Amino acid sequence: ADQSKIRNFSIIAHIDHGKSTLADRILEVTKTVEQRDMKAQLLDSMDLERERGITIKAQAVRVMFDASDGETYQLHLIDTPGHVDFSYEVSRSLAACEGALLVVDASQGVEAQTLANTYLAIDGGLELVPVLNKIDLPGAEPERVAGEVSELLGEDPDDVLRISAKTGMGVREVLDQLVQKVPAPGGDPTAAPRALIFDSEFDQYRGVIAYIRVVDGTFTKGEAIRAMAAGTEAEIDEIGFFNPAMTPTATLGPGEVGYLITGVKDVAMLRVGDTLTTKRGAATEALPGYQDVKPMVFCGLFPIDSDDYPDLRDALEKLTLNDAALSWEPETSEALGFGFRCGFLGLLHMDIVRERLEREYDLELMTTMPSVEFEVELSSREIVPVHNPSDMPDPTKIREIREPYIKASILTPKEFVGTIMELCQDKRGTHAGMQYLSADRVQLEYDLPLAEIVLDFFDQLKSRTRGYASLDYELSGLRASDLVKLDILLSGDPVDALSMVVHRTKAHDVGRVLAEKLKQKIPRQQFDVPIQAAIGSRVVARETVKAYRKDVVAKCYGGDISRKRKLLEKQKKGKARMKQVGRVEVPQEAFLAVLELG
Ligand code: GDP
Ligand code: MG
């Protein structure tokens, strides 16, 4: 390919502003996909993505565009997820691009992830092409939003394209502007070959499929390659690009984006962020890689049927191949048996992994309350990480507990500033700044404990602002806090999987609300079940689930056997998501009751 006619770009935006829809239109305008094969959000190929209407994995497609300057350009489009949980996917994609289409919903305006992604793109040295989308909507305010965009990028508001990804209006103009503004990739075709692995996927039959962006030189089918960090050596079985289906080709040259298959079966051997070179004429200097992603939220996953434990391990191993951000280790709970402690980027990520495990691997799981990772300094000065409340050391041996803090950036119409400040205060936040982005739009900054955010902060923010506020955050470090472990006892037995770590000043309230919630969630049993919340030996709240009076089976005493069996069957079904904890049947919801504390 003629290097000067290649353009690599990502589409970035706040969630729901229309990235995937715009990608669809680009596939149409460039006739990459025939109209009859077109379905909405074509690039969101995972079932889950289609159902939820969100993009989870980034995608990379090659399209050929006949521009109005008479030239044909080879564009590589990398669609990215917009949710804060997946920002690591965004930064990876950006490293493979020279430009980014910044999509802003003209009926909403600049939002928290608009800002966050814009800063990522600017940091990456990318040329930005802003567009105002959804101008077909009656509520669109292109003038106001163009003002916000120009404030952000220093662009002349009149130069910001106004489009509708839904109707296709203005989409050609976007591509015309893009090929003019975004520079061609600059790699050296004669230098030792180097390519960045910016993503990878595991295929059951073909092994690791590495998504690559060639920087220098050329990679050819059949050639021997080397992954510079891992030291892996292999031969290229197949090399190609996405159109959007995998399309084999003979070579990939400088600036080109595509995939490579070697038969390597272990993703660790072709790791995302590594640099590929050829064995012959090998490069000596690797490309800048990526920072490792760190899980922020942890929870236990336990099979309902303990026979499924090996299957769960197997499924986690497979999922990890496609999801570098997922971490896990075996965990044993007295209450729930054998399972895994898993680490996620956020609650949405946790939810998606759980759902994929259940759907794609046909497992029934119990999920425990999410927690963050604390750093505990013992009296002996030893420092231990704790990401499971039940592992919290004996309080008399603790010198200090430190918890992760985030810097939150909240964008909101100014009428909601008061209620947001109240919410942040309530979540132990400290005010760190406030700017006006326009006459009506305010950016609030708060330092907040991550533990408060992972529970219900986002939902509360949405409901208090009728969905008008948006949130972005980044980790800012650890701070010492006065935290205590709150235990839950059922019938006098502590249930390890229900323990949580809370701020001392909140322990009473949380204990009380939690006990009430559990009372609603735990069905009546044949005996009274006292529920207690306790810090150490001090009980801070108690409730009782009263025994039910009549035995269901006794009721059809003397009745025919099949009816009795049916009844029992029905009962069993209702209990599908139950776990026997001591003498008590505890349903799944109880293990997540804390998520509804707000
Ligand atoms: P993403 O999260 O940024 O990928 O956003 P999507 O492409 O999934 O779009 C979110 C929603 O906005 C979907 O319901 C789209 O149909 C809708 N949408 C996208 N572009 C437009 C547009 O130009 N006009 C209108 N009216 N709706 C749009
Ligand atoms: Mg999308």
XYZ file of C-alpha atoms and ligand atoms in Angstrom:
627
model
C 0.000 0.000 0.000
C 1.023 3.600 -0.626
C 1.960 4.757 2.844
C 0.979 8.370 2.143
C -2.597 7.209 1.503
C -3.021 5.373 4.812
C -4.910 6.959 7.695
C -5.302 5.329 11.093
C -7.920 6.643 13.458
C -10.068 5.812 16.450
C -13.532 6.994 17.202
C -13.766 8.332 20.715
C -16.771 9.647 22.613
C -18.743 9.546 25.788
C -20.921 6.439 26.017
C -24.028 6.530 23.768
C -22.905 9.543 21.780
C -22.888 7.418 18.616
C -19.437 5.906 17.999
C -20.672 2.493 16.901
C -23.446 3.956 14.778
C -20.956 6.226 13.040
C -18.683 3.226 12.465
C -21.659 1.460 10.817
C -22.204 4.410 8.477
C -18.519 4.511 7.600
C -18.679 0.829 6.616
C -21.648 1.668 4.398
C -20.308 4.839 2.813
C -17.095 3.012 1.888
C -19.086 -0.019 0.660
C -17.079 -2.271 2.958
C -20.275 -4.010 3.900
C -23.187 -4.463 1.498
C -26.359 -2.756 2.629
C -28.168 -6.078 2.839
C -25.576 -7.466 5.257
C -25.766 -4.407 7.416
C -27.063 -4.675 10.960
C -26.853 -1.990 13.590
C -23.614 -1.720 15.571
C -22.037 -4.259 13.260
C -18.681 -4.100 14.970
C -20.125 -5.009 18.349
C -19.852 -8.698 17.566
C -20.245 -10.156 21.035
C -23.841 -11.087 21.882
C -23.548 -9.203 25.086
C -22.401 -6.067 23.314
C -25.374 -6.191 20.985
C -27.865 -6.746 23.762
C -26.562 -4.043 26.011
C -25.807 -1.715 23.125
C -22.324 -1.050 24.361
C -18.894 -1.721 22.963
C -16.624 -3.828 25.140
C -13.780 -4.947 22.900
C -12.131 -2.494 20.540
C -12.326 -3.439 16.854
C -10.062 -2.627 13.938
C -11.438 -2.512 10.388
C -9.856 -1.566 7.059
C -12.004 0.464 4.663
C -11.179 2.007 1.276
C -12.411 5.573 0.853
C -12.672 7.466 -2.438
C -12.187 11.010 -1.166
C -13.409 14.134 -2.913
C -9.772 15.053 -3.700
C -9.896 12.200 -6.240
C -7.579 9.921 -4.266
C -8.389 6.567 -2.672
C -7.345 6.210 0.932
C -6.866 3.110 3.022
C -8.409 3.855 6.399
C -8.037 1.752 9.509
C -10.869 2.413 11.874
C -10.555 1.367 15.462
C -13.845 1.465 17.325
C -13.430 1.803 21.081
C -15.530 1.404 24.221
C -16.623 4.587 25.972
C -17.310 3.458 29.528
C -14.840 4.467 32.205
C -14.228 0.805 33.124
C -12.763 0.201 29.690
C -10.572 3.248 29.272
C -7.535 0.992 29.091
C -8.932 -0.373 25.823
C -9.173 3.186 24.558
C -5.589 4.113 25.382
C -4.345 0.932 23.722
C -6.261 1.648 20.545
C -5.034 5.224 20.462
C -1.420 4.054 20.447
C -2.123 2.464 17.068
C -3.482 5.681 15.510
C -2.455 9.098 14.252
C -5.908 10.600 14.563
C -9.203 10.407 16.413
C -12.755 11.293 15.510
C -14.205 12.910 18.583
C -17.960 12.367 18.545
C -20.102 14.632 20.701
C -23.856 14.212 20.996
C -25.309 17.573 19.939
C -28.276 17.111 22.260
C -26.061 16.410 25.293
C -22.756 18.195 24.944
C -19.326 17.536 26.356
C -19.422 14.823 29.055
C -16.938 13.338 31.478
C -15.645 10.666 29.085
C -15.537 13.184 26.255
C -12.982 15.061 28.313
C -11.129 11.972 29.530
C -10.791 10.487 26.021
C -9.833 13.833 24.532
C -7.015 14.181 27.040
C -5.859 10.626 26.285
C -5.794 11.442 22.566
C -3.968 14.733 23.089
C -1.427 13.015 25.355
C -0.910 10.441 22.604
C -0.140 13.228 20.121
C -3.202 12.438 17.979
C -4.844 14.840 15.548
C -8.463 15.330 16.636
C -11.411 15.726 14.282
C -14.436 16.781 16.342
C -17.967 16.108 15.057
C -21.367 16.962 16.463
C -23.633 13.950 16.106
C -27.408 13.441 16.311
C -28.283 16.808 14.798
C -31.440 15.139 13.463
C -32.787 15.158 17.030
C -35.285 17.945 17.797
C -33.413 18.575 21.055
C -30.057 19.075 19.347
C -28.248 22.298 20.221
C -25.358 22.349 17.763
C -24.490 26.012 18.451
C -24.120 25.538 22.194
C -22.248 22.240 21.876
C -19.960 23.614 19.143
C -19.092 26.300 21.686
C -18.168 23.677 24.280
C -16.071 21.744 21.771
C -14.255 24.863 20.641
C -13.587 25.729 24.279
C -12.030 22.288 24.682
C -9.953 22.099 21.489
C -9.490 25.717 20.428
C -11.273 24.852 17.185
C -13.307 27.481 15.346
C -16.921 26.511 16.217
C -17.950 26.940 12.567
C -15.419 24.299 11.459
C -16.941 21.596 13.665
C -18.898 19.240 11.391
C -22.548 18.616 12.184
C -23.697 15.127 11.314
C -26.269 12.448 11.902
C -24.788 8.981 12.201
C -28.352 7.709 12.148
C -29.332 9.093 8.745
C -25.801 9.186 7.349
C -25.903 12.935 6.825
C -22.436 14.481 6.779
C -20.555 11.189 7.090
C -18.647 11.578 3.784
C -17.598 15.069 4.846
C -16.236 13.630 8.089
C -13.996 11.245 6.153
C -12.920 14.010 3.758
C -11.928 16.197 6.664
C -10.217 13.272 8.343
C -7.946 12.389 5.402
C -6.933 16.063 5.134
C -6.278 16.667 8.828
C -4.833 13.373 10.063
C -1.242 12.751 8.939
C -0.165 9.589 7.131
C 1.769 7.151 9.332
C 5.432 8.009 9.521
C 7.229 4.623 9.808
C 10.368 3.706 7.850
C 9.733 1.014 5.189
C 13.427 0.076 5.011
C 14.103 -0.116 8.751
C 14.124 -3.354 10.750
C 10.466 -4.431 11.043
C 8.574 -3.476 14.166
C 4.887 -3.876 15.005
C 2.928 -3.155 18.149
C 0.528 -5.795 19.484
C -2.362 -3.582 20.552
C -4.892 -6.295 21.272
C -5.248 -10.032 21.075
C -7.926 -12.619 20.945
C -7.864 -16.321 21.590
C -9.376 -18.658 19.055
C -9.990 -22.227 20.093
C -8.705 -23.638 16.815
C -6.138 -21.143 15.620
C -4.565 -20.013 18.876
C -3.656 -16.417 19.597
C -4.771 -13.840 17.059
C -2.597 -10.780 17.620
C -3.964 -7.412 16.490
C -0.990 -5.470 15.213
C -0.053 -2.027 14.014
C 3.059 -2.149 11.832
C 5.365 0.774 12.509
C 8.511 0.076 10.453
C 9.389 -2.416 7.734
C 7.229 -5.220 6.384
C 5.891 -8.478 7.808
C 5.363 -11.346 5.379
C 3.477 -14.622 5.613
C 5.816 -17.538 6.330
C 8.456 -15.360 7.951
C 9.952 -16.099 11.378
C 9.136 -13.462 13.987
C 10.151 -12.634 17.528
C 8.186 -10.972 20.338
C 10.827 -8.752 21.891
C 9.721 -8.644 25.542
C 8.522 -12.246 25.867
C 11.309 -13.652 23.655
C 8.794 -15.834 21.806
C 9.825 -17.044 18.370
C 7.304 -18.301 15.833
C 6.418 -18.357 12.186
C 3.638 -16.304 10.605
C 0.968 -18.809 9.492
C -1.390 -16.102 8.374
C -1.301 -12.330 8.154
C -4.200 -10.123 7.140
C -6.657 -7.362 7.925
C -10.255 -6.978 9.068
C -12.747 -6.137 6.339
C -14.584 -6.505 8.768
C -14.109 -10.293 8.441
C -10.545 -11.587 8.709
C -8.990 -11.292 5.257
C -5.608 -12.954 4.632
C -2.994 -11.045 2.651
C 0.682 -11.516 1.734
C 2.242 -8.684 3.722
C 1.547 -5.808 6.086
C 3.764 -2.745 5.680
C 4.433 0.460 7.623
C 1.328 2.107 9.008
C -0.926 -0.858 8.295
C -3.225 -2.373 10.885
C -4.281 -6.005 10.854
C -3.784 -9.378 12.484
C -1.259 -12.144 12.620
C -1.607 -15.818 13.497
C 1.315 -18.053 14.416
C -0.190 -21.104 16.054
C 1.073 -19.914 19.432
C -1.531 -21.084 21.956
C -0.554 -19.093 24.990
C -1.470 -15.403 25.115
C 1.369 -14.757 27.550
C 3.747 -15.532 24.681
C 2.269 -12.839 22.437
C 1.295 -10.295 25.006
C -0.564 -7.087 24.311
C 1.913 -4.196 24.410
C 4.846 -6.301 23.191
C 6.792 -5.410 20.030
C 7.090 -7.897 17.177
C 10.103 -7.955 14.921
C 11.382 -10.406 12.300
C 14.074 -12.909 13.208
C 16.127 -11.906 10.189
C 17.254 -8.264 10.405
C 15.731 -7.949 13.853
C 15.060 -4.571 15.451
C 16.997 -3.848 18.627
C 14.749 -1.251 20.212
C 11.189 -2.076 21.252
C 8.248 0.293 20.791
C 6.778 1.916 23.882
C 4.457 -0.665 25.454
C 1.523 -0.240 27.771
C 1.133 0.120 31.460
C -0.272 -2.988 33.039
C -3.894 -2.565 33.962
C -4.705 -2.928 37.619
C -7.970 -4.348 38.883
C -9.823 -1.958 41.174
C -12.813 -3.986 42.324
C -12.779 -7.508 43.718
C -15.437 -10.054 44.463
C -15.775 -13.761 45.049
C -17.292 -15.996 42.376
C -18.515 -19.369 43.595
C -20.260 -22.123 41.658
C -23.718 -22.881 43.025
C -23.020 -26.512 42.358
C -19.602 -27.268 43.812
C -19.054 -29.896 41.092
C -18.722 -26.985 38.665
C -15.525 -25.720 40.283
C -13.153 -27.183 37.646
C -15.383 -25.820 34.875
C -15.290 -22.388 36.456
C -11.503 -22.481 36.563
C -11.425 -23.528 32.943
C -13.810 -20.744 31.940
C -11.808 -18.125 33.808
C -8.638 -19.292 32.089
C -10.291 -18.932 28.697
C -11.835 -15.547 29.468
C -8.501 -14.180 30.644
C -7.123 -14.864 27.193
C -9.477 -12.228 25.821
C -9.538 -9.937 28.786
C -6.153 -8.884 30.101
C -7.777 -6.809 32.821
C -9.412 -9.762 34.539
C -7.450 -11.300 37.409
C -8.343 -14.201 39.686
C -7.023 -16.553 42.335
C -8.574 -19.477 44.201
C -10.543 -18.576 47.302
C -12.053 -20.761 49.955
C -15.024 -19.537 51.905
C -16.452 -21.304 54.898
C -19.895 -20.296 53.750
C -19.605 -20.804 50.007
C -16.912 -23.430 49.584
C -14.363 -23.352 46.775
C -14.377 -20.469 44.349
C -12.267 -17.640 43.029
C -11.467 -14.135 44.132
C -11.615 -12.070 40.970
C -10.364 -8.572 40.234
C -12.125 -6.205 37.820
C -11.737 -2.680 36.472
C -15.108 -1.639 37.842
C -18.652 -2.799 38.513
C -19.665 -2.868 34.863
C -16.666 -5.014 34.053
C -17.576 -7.329 36.939
C -21.122 -7.598 35.709
C -20.048 -8.389 32.175
C -17.573 -11.069 33.224
C -20.170 -12.731 35.427
C -22.696 -12.684 32.629
C -20.221 -14.074 30.102
C -19.296 -16.896 32.477
C -22.929 -17.807 32.913
C -23.888 -17.553 29.280
C -20.886 -18.632 27.326
C -19.818 -21.312 29.796
C -23.190 -22.291 31.165
C -22.280 -21.843 34.816
C -24.474 -20.843 37.721
C -22.609 -18.576 40.067
C -22.839 -16.828 43.403
C -21.253 -13.406 43.477
C -20.178 -11.821 46.753
C -20.096 -8.156 47.697
C -17.570 -6.134 45.762
C -14.621 -4.708 47.648
C -11.529 -2.644 46.884
C -7.959 -3.520 47.797
C -6.812 -2.136 51.151
C -3.258 -1.804 52.303
C -2.844 -2.862 55.917
C 0.213 -1.969 57.951
C 0.610 -4.325 60.885
C 2.101 -3.370 64.253
C 5.150 -5.293 63.090
C 5.386 -2.742 60.233
C 4.726 -5.490 57.759
C 2.484 -4.339 54.900
C -0.194 -6.674 53.533
C -2.640 -6.083 50.681
C -6.193 -7.138 51.550
C -8.819 -7.439 48.846
C -11.118 -9.717 50.741
C -12.757 -8.336 53.901
C -12.668 -11.772 55.504
C -8.852 -11.660 55.275
C -8.667 -8.485 57.338
C -6.111 -9.114 60.111
C -7.023 -9.008 63.803
C -7.643 -5.305 64.616
C -5.355 -5.417 67.650
C -2.454 -6.211 65.334
C -3.171 -3.379 62.886
C -1.237 -0.114 62.945
C -2.989 1.525 60.026
C -5.369 0.715 57.164
C -4.963 2.629 53.923
C -7.563 2.712 51.174
C -7.408 3.725 47.507
C -8.618 7.218 46.659
C -9.684 8.541 43.314
C -9.817 11.956 41.752
C -13.323 12.284 40.361
C -14.328 14.711 37.667
C -18.070 15.302 37.436
C -19.636 17.303 34.630
C -23.093 18.672 35.281
C -25.567 21.389 34.451
C -25.111 23.957 37.221
C -28.546 23.415 38.797
C -27.337 20.063 40.179
C -24.145 21.319 41.808
C -25.748 21.455 45.263
C -27.109 17.938 45.268
C -23.864 16.511 43.878
C -21.825 18.232 46.573
C -24.145 16.761 49.168
C -23.681 13.288 47.699
C -19.891 13.624 47.589
C -19.848 14.846 51.184
C -21.916 11.875 52.221
C -19.424 9.583 50.483
C -16.511 10.999 52.486
C -15.331 13.171 49.616
C -13.263 16.336 49.808
C -13.867 19.143 47.376
C -10.889 19.747 45.111
C -12.055 22.267 42.544
C -14.813 23.646 40.348
C -14.713 25.206 36.871
C -17.362 26.567 34.546
C -17.050 25.007 31.072
C -19.784 27.271 29.765
C -22.456 29.475 31.325
C -24.465 26.429 32.343
C -21.979 23.561 32.557
C -19.800 22.926 35.556
C -16.901 20.587 36.178
C -16.622 19.539 39.833
C -13.570 17.810 41.201
C -13.581 15.647 44.294
C -11.191 13.349 46.108
C -13.206 10.282 47.085
C -12.516 6.839 48.520
C -12.789 4.289 45.718
C -14.752 2.005 48.052
C -17.615 4.518 48.100
C -17.638 4.829 44.328
C -17.779 1.127 43.564
C -20.960 0.627 45.504
C -23.742 2.890 44.372
C -22.233 6.283 43.707
C -22.852 6.181 40.008
C -26.519 5.217 40.350
C -27.082 7.897 42.944
C -25.386 10.506 40.809
C -27.609 9.546 37.884
C -30.819 9.597 39.884
C -30.040 12.867 41.657
C -29.323 14.592 38.357
C -31.907 12.774 36.207
C -29.003 11.364 34.211
C -27.535 14.756 33.320
C -24.277 14.433 35.244
C -21.394 12.305 34.054
C -18.451 10.944 35.970
C -14.872 10.100 35.190
C -12.139 9.168 37.631
C -8.599 8.036 38.034
C -6.778 6.507 40.964
C -4.867 9.077 42.956
C -3.201 6.959 45.647
C -3.696 5.500 49.114
C -4.813 7.319 52.255
C -5.041 6.191 55.853
C -8.652 5.803 57.008
C -10.408 4.718 60.173
C -11.870 1.517 58.779
C -13.416 -1.446 60.557
C -14.548 -4.896 59.528
C -18.265 -5.434 59.846
C -19.295 -9.054 60.254
C -22.698 -10.550 59.610
C -23.877 -13.432 61.774
C -26.740 -15.711 60.839
C -28.042 -17.800 63.716
C -24.949 -16.719 65.605
C -22.477 -17.951 62.972
C -20.367 -15.370 61.160
C -20.768 -15.675 57.390
C -17.373 -14.831 55.906
C -18.778 -14.049 52.474
C -20.974 -11.301 53.951
C -18.223 -9.422 55.792
C -17.378 -5.935 54.641
C -14.965 -3.137 55.488
C -16.550 0.216 56.289
C -15.614 3.555 57.792
C -16.048 3.525 61.581
C -18.443 6.480 61.528
C -20.730 4.597 59.164
C -20.557 1.139 60.681
C -23.734 1.521 62.731
C -25.884 2.788 59.898
C -24.542 0.318 57.391
C -24.989 -2.542 59.849
C -28.572 -1.555 60.536
C -29.570 -1.141 56.898
C -27.753 -4.309 55.918
C -29.512 -6.348 58.611
C -32.860 -4.982 57.396
C -32.041 -5.790 53.791
C -30.957 -9.303 54.678
C -34.153 -9.813 56.612
C -36.068 -9.137 53.403
C -33.820 -11.334 51.291
C -33.555 -14.413 53.455
C -36.644 -16.573 53.152
C -38.370 -17.946 56.214
C -36.941 -21.232 57.405
C -38.258 -23.842 59.772
C -36.714 -21.970 62.699
C -36.062 -18.335 63.661
C -32.954 -16.897 62.059
C -31.382 -14.030 64.004
C -29.329 -11.675 61.829
C -26.623 -9.664 63.559
C -24.151 -7.079 62.328
C -21.083 -6.855 64.545
C -17.732 -5.146 64.824
C -15.587 -7.701 66.612
C -17.732 -8.933 69.479
C -19.856 -5.775 69.583
C -23.238 -6.224 67.915
C -24.327 -2.999 66.206
C -27.628 -4.171 64.706
C -29.961 -7.126 64.813
C -33.063 -8.437 63.065
C -34.874 -11.769 63.016
C -36.363 -13.786 60.186
C -39.301 -15.538 61.810
C -39.841 -19.228 61.180
C -42.702 -20.153 58.861
C -45.556 -21.933 60.483
C -46.692 -24.607 58.098
C -44.555 -27.212 56.466
C -45.266 -27.227 52.732
C -45.111 -30.984 52.462
C -47.209 -31.505 55.575
C -49.939 -29.540 53.848
C -50.495 -32.223 51.272
C -50.374 -34.876 53.906
C -52.149 -37.903 52.619
C -52.291 -36.467 49.130
C -50.989 -38.357 46.144
C -47.277 -38.823 45.763
C -46.882 -37.052 42.404
C -48.379 -33.854 43.716
C -45.993 -33.969 46.617
C -43.073 -34.452 44.268
C -44.210 -31.573 42.081
C -44.337 -29.300 45.066
C -40.874 -30.265 46.156
C -39.619 -29.781 42.606
C -41.129 -26.317 42.549
C -39.503 -25.461 45.827
C -36.180 -26.668 44.561
C -36.421 -24.446 41.480
C -37.185 -21.414 43.568
C -34.087 -22.176 45.535
C -31.856 -22.522 42.497
C -29.778 -19.546 43.556
C -29.486 -20.537 47.190
C -26.581 -21.655 49.210
C -26.791 -23.581 52.433
C -24.808 -21.608 55.014
C -24.750 -23.557 58.264
C -28.416 -24.333 58.814
C -29.639 -21.362 56.808
C -30.587 -21.148 53.134
C -29.180 -17.913 51.763
C -30.178 -16.604 48.313
C -27.792 -14.923 45.873
C -29.318 -11.471 46.396
C -28.249 -11.532 50.029
C -24.608 -11.629 49.009
C -25.068 -8.452 47.027
C -27.444 -6.665 49.394
C -24.798 -4.088 50.085
C -25.142 -2.803 46.527
C -28.593 -1.543 47.451
C -27.612 0.277 50.595
C -27.981 3.740 49.050
P -21.757 4.467 21.404
O -21.994 4.049 22.815
O -21.012 5.770 21.348
O -21.143 3.417 20.534
O -23.194 4.830 20.806
P -24.126 4.016 19.796
O -23.608 4.110 18.408
O -24.361 2.662 20.369
O -25.428 4.919 19.850
C -26.171 5.123 21.028
C -27.622 5.395 20.683
O -27.738 6.621 19.967
C -28.227 4.331 19.784
O -29.552 4.118 20.200
C -28.196 4.965 18.398
O -29.220 4.477 17.572
C -28.398 6.427 18.733
N -27.785 7.313 17.725
C -26.518 7.272 17.267
N -26.317 8.244 16.349
C -27.487 8.909 16.214
C -27.927 10.028 15.410
O -27.199 10.625 14.616
N -29.225 10.427 15.582
C -30.068 9.818 16.458
N -31.302 10.292 16.540
N -29.692 8.768 17.207
C -28.425 8.307 17.089
Mg -20.411 1.524 20.896
